[in-house]
mmCIF file of C-alpha atoms in Angstrom:
data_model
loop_
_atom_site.group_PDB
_atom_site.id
_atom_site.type_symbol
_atom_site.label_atom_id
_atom_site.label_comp_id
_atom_site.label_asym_id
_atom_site.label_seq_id
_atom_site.Cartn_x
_atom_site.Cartn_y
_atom_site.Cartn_z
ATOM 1 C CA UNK A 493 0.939 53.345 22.677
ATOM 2 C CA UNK A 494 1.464 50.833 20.021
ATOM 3 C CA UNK A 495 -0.369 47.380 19.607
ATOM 4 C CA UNK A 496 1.668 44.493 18.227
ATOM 5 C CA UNK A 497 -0.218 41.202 17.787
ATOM 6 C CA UNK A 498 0.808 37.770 17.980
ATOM 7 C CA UNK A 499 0.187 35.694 14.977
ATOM 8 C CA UNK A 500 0.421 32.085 15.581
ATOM 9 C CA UNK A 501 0.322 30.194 12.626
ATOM 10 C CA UNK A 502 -2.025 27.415 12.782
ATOM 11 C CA UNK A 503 -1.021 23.984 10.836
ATOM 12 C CA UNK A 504 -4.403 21.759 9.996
ATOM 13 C CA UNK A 505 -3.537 18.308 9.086
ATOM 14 C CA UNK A 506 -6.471 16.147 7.154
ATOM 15 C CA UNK A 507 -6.037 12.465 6.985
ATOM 16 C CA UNK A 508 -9.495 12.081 5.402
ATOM 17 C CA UNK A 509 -9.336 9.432 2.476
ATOM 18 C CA UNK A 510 -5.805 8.491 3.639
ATOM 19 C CA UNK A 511 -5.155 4.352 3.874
ATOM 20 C CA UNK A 512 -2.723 3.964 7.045
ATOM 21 C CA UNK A 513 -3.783 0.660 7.806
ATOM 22 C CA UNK A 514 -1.220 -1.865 8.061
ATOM 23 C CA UNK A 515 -3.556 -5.086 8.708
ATOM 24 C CA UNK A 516 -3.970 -7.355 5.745
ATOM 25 C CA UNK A 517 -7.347 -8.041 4.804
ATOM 26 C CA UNK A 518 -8.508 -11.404 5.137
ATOM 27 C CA UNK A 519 -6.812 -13.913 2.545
ATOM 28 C CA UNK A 520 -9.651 -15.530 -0.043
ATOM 29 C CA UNK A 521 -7.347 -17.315 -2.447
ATOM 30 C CA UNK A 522 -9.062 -16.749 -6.134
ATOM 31 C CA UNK A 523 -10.434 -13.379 -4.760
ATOM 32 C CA UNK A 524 -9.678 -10.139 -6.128
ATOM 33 C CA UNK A 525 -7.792 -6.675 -4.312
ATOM 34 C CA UNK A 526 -6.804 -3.630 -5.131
ATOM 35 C CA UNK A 527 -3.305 -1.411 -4.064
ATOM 36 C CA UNK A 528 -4.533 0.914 -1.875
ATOM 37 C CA UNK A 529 -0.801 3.073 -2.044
ATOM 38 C CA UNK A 530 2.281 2.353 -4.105
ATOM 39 C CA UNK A 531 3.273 -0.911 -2.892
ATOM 40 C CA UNK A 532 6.836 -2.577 -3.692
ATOM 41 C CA UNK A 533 6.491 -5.749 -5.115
ATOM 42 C CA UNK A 534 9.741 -8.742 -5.177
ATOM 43 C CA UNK A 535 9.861 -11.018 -7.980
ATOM 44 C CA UNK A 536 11.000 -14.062 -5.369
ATOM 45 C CA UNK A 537 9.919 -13.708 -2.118
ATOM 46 C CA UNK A 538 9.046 -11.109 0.707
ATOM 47 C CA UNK A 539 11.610 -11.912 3.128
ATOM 48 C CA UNK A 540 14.094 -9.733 0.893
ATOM 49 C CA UNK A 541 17.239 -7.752 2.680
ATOM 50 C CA UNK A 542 16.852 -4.693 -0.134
ATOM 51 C CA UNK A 543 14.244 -2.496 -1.857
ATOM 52 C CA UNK A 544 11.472 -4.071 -4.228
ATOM 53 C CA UNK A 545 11.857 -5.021 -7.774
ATOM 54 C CA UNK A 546 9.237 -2.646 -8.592
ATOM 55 C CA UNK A 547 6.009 -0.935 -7.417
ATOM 56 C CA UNK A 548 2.644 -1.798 -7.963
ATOM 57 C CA UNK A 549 0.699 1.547 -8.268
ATOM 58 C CA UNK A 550 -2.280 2.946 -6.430
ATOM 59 C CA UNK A 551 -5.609 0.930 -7.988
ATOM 60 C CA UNK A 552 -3.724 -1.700 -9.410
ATOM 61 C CA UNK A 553 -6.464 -5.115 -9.325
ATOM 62 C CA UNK A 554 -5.248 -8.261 -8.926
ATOM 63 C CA UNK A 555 -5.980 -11.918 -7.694
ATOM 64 C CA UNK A 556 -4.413 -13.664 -4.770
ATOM 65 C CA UNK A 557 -2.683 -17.293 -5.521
ATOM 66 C CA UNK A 558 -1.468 -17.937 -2.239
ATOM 67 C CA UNK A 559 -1.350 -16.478 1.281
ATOM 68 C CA UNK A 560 0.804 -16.414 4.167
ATOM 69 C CA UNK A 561 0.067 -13.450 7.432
ATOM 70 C CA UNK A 562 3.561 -11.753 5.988
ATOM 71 C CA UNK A 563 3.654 -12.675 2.171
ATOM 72 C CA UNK A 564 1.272 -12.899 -0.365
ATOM 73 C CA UNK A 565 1.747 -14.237 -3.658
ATOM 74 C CA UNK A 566 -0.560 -12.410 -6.177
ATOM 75 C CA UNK A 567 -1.452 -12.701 -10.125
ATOM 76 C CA UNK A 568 -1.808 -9.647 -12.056
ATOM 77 C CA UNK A 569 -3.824 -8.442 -15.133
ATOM 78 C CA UNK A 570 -0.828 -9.314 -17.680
ATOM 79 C CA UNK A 571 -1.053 -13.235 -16.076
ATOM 80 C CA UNK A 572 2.375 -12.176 -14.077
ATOM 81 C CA UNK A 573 2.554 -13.474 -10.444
ATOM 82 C CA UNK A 574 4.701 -11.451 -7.846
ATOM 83 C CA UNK A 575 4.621 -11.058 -4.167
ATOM 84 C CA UNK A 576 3.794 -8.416 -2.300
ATOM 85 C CA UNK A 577 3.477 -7.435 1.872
ATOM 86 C CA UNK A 578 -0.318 -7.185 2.068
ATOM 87 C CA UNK A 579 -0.528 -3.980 4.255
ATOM 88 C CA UNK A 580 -2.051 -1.558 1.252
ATOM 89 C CA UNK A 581 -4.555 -3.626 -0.240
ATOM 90 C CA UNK A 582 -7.858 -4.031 -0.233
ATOM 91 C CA UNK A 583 -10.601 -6.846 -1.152
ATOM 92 C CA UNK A 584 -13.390 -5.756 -4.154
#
């Protein structure tokens, strides 16, 4: 008599350190965030009907200049301002 087993391959997904928030932090105008993922960034508004003009990466600091719930405008390191959707940020 012959034994056959069943292997069932078993899939473990970890989400540990992952950022899947999509609530903005609170907006302190003068404070200072950090990207928390690759986050597209529009050189003249949020409310855009195509991709960003770029991507701020992971860790990138900067200060917020103005706020509104959907669009932030933000000042980065090189003195550059940009908006961004705040979902993947962070305050310091």
């Amino acid at each position: 008599m012959r034994r056959f087993s069943l292997l069932v391959p078993v899939i473990v997904i970890a989400a540990v350190g992952c950022d899947r928030s999509t609530t903005p932090p609170d907006a302190n105008i003068g404070g200072t965030y950090l990207v928390t993922r690759e986050t597209p960034f529009f050189d003249s508004g949020c409310d855009q009907d195509r991709l960003g003009d770029g991507k701020l990466r992971k860790n990138t600091r900067f200060t917020l200049v103005a706020a509104r719930s959907d669009c932030w405008t933000i000042k980065l390191d090189d003195e550059d301002e940009t908006y961004i959707v705040p979902t993947r940020v962070r305050a310091e």
